[in-house]
Amino acid sequence: MNTLAVKGNRWRKRLLVFIFALMIFSFFAWYSRTTHTGEVATVVKVNERNIEIRNLEGRSTVISLPKGVSKLINENEEYFIQYEKRRWGQPSLISIEPNPG
């Protein structure tokens, strides 16, 4: 049997295993650092894709919205907002409710 063909197959298998391992590592690294936050905040700015909020301490955050939700949110009103933040992504909305008190 041709030894070059055998060596080529070994390198292909090693390369495939390496790429597969790198993909798995990347998946876990991407989803490893997700934080959930819930806070009372005032909506400063609303557009189709995101909202800017300012919490009671004065910290501003931009949160991405699902489609169609922006029409239900009013600027300069307080809401109880829950959102999640992944390591390399923009915060995304989980829920939003008017602040009762």
Short mmCIF file of C-alpha atoms in Angstrom, two decimals:
data_model
loop_
_atom_site.label_atom_id
_atom_site.label_comp_id
_atom_site.label_asym_id
_atom_site.label_seq_id
_atom_site.Cartn_x
_atom_site.Cartn_y
_atom_site.Cartn_z
CA MET A 1 0.00 0.00 0.00
CA ASN A 2 1.15 3.52 -0.70
CA THR A 3 2.59 5.10 2.48
CA LEU A 4 1.83 8.64 1.29
CA ALA A 5 -1.86 7.84 1.08
CA VAL A 6 -1.84 6.42 4.62
CA LYS A 7 -0.01 9.48 6.00
CA GLY A 8 -2.46 11.79 4.19
CA ASN A 9 -5.42 9.99 5.76
CA ARG A 10 -3.87 10.30 9.22
CA TRP A 11 -3.40 14.05 8.79
CA ARG A 12 -6.97 14.47 7.57
CA LYS A 13 -8.32 12.56 10.55
CA ARG A 14 -6.20 14.60 12.97
CA LEU A 15 -7.29 17.83 11.31
CA LEU A 16 -10.96 16.84 11.52
CA VAL A 17 -10.62 15.87 15.18
CA PHE A 18 -8.88 19.18 15.90
CA ILE A 19 -11.55 21.22 14.10
CA PHE A 20 -14.34 19.33 15.87
CA ALA A 21 -12.69 19.85 19.28
CA LEU A 22 -12.22 23.55 18.50
CA MET A 23 -15.90 23.87 17.59
CA ILE A 24 -16.99 22.24 20.85
CA PHE A 25 -14.64 24.45 22.87
CA SER A 26 -15.93 27.55 21.08
CA PHE A 27 -19.54 26.58 21.79
CA PHE A 28 -18.90 26.20 25.52
CA ALA A 29 -16.79 29.37 25.68
CA TRP A 30 -19.55 31.35 23.95
CA TYR A 31 -22.30 30.21 26.33
CA SER A 32 -20.21 29.91 29.48
CA ARG A 33 -20.61 33.42 30.79
CA THR A 34 -24.28 34.37 30.73
CA THR A 35 -25.54 36.72 33.43
CA HIS A 36 -29.18 37.45 34.21
CA THR A 37 -30.13 40.86 35.57
CA GLY A 38 -33.39 42.22 36.90
CA GLU A 39 -33.75 45.87 37.84
CA VAL A 40 -36.07 48.84 37.98
CA ALA A 41 -35.02 51.32 35.32
CA THR A 42 -36.26 54.26 33.28
CA VAL A 43 -36.45 53.83 29.52
CA VAL A 44 -34.43 56.65 28.00
CA LYS A 45 -34.71 55.79 24.31
CA VAL A 46 -36.75 53.29 22.26
CA ASN A 47 -36.29 52.15 18.66
CA GLU A 48 -37.23 49.04 16.66
CA ARG A 49 -34.22 46.96 17.65
CA ASN A 50 -33.24 48.08 21.15
CA ILE A 51 -33.91 50.27 24.15
CA GLU A 52 -31.59 52.35 26.28
CA ILE A 53 -32.33 52.22 29.99
CA ARG A 54 -30.94 54.04 33.02
CA ASN A 55 -31.18 52.24 36.36
CA LEU A 56 -31.63 53.90 39.75
CA GLU A 57 -27.85 54.23 40.19
CA GLY A 58 -27.55 56.12 36.89
CA ARG A 59 -25.89 53.34 34.86
CA SER A 60 -27.06 53.19 31.23
CA THR A 61 -27.49 49.95 29.29
CA VAL A 62 -28.62 49.24 25.72
CA ILE A 63 -30.78 46.09 25.45
CA SER A 64 -31.82 44.37 22.23
CA LEU A 65 -35.52 43.70 21.73
CA PRO A 66 -37.56 41.00 20.00
CA LYS A 67 -39.55 42.20 16.98
CA GLY A 68 -42.75 44.08 17.74
CA VAL A 69 -42.02 44.78 21.40
CA SER A 70 -40.78 48.34 20.92
CA LYS A 71 -44.32 49.59 20.23
CA LEU A 72 -45.38 48.54 23.74
CA ILE A 73 -42.66 50.49 25.57
CA ASN A 74 -42.86 54.21 26.37
CA GLU A 75 -39.92 56.52 26.88
CA ASN A 76 -39.41 58.22 30.28
CA GLU A 77 -41.38 55.54 32.14
CA GLU A 78 -40.12 53.15 34.80
CA TYR A 79 -40.22 49.40 34.22
CA PHE A 80 -39.00 46.28 35.95
CA ILE A 81 -36.71 44.81 33.31
CA GLN A 82 -35.09 41.38 33.17
CA TYR A 83 -32.35 40.76 30.61
CA GLU A 84 -29.46 38.43 29.94
CA LYS A 85 -25.93 39.25 28.85
CA ARG A 86 -23.60 36.78 27.17
CA ARG A 87 -19.84 37.24 27.24
CA TRP A 88 -19.49 38.63 23.71
CA GLY A 89 -22.99 39.82 22.93
CA GLN A 90 -25.35 42.69 23.56
CA PRO A 91 -27.82 42.28 26.44
CA SER A 92 -31.16 40.87 25.29
CA LEU A 93 -34.57 41.34 26.86
CA ILE A 94 -36.20 38.51 28.80
CA SER A 95 -39.19 40.41 30.22
CA ILE A 96 -40.42 43.94 30.88
CA GLU A 97 -43.27 45.05 33.16
CA PRO A 98 -44.46 48.49 34.27
CA ASN A 99 -43.08 49.38 37.71
CA PRO A 100 -46.03 49.17 40.13
CA GLY A 101 -44.62 51.43 42.77
#
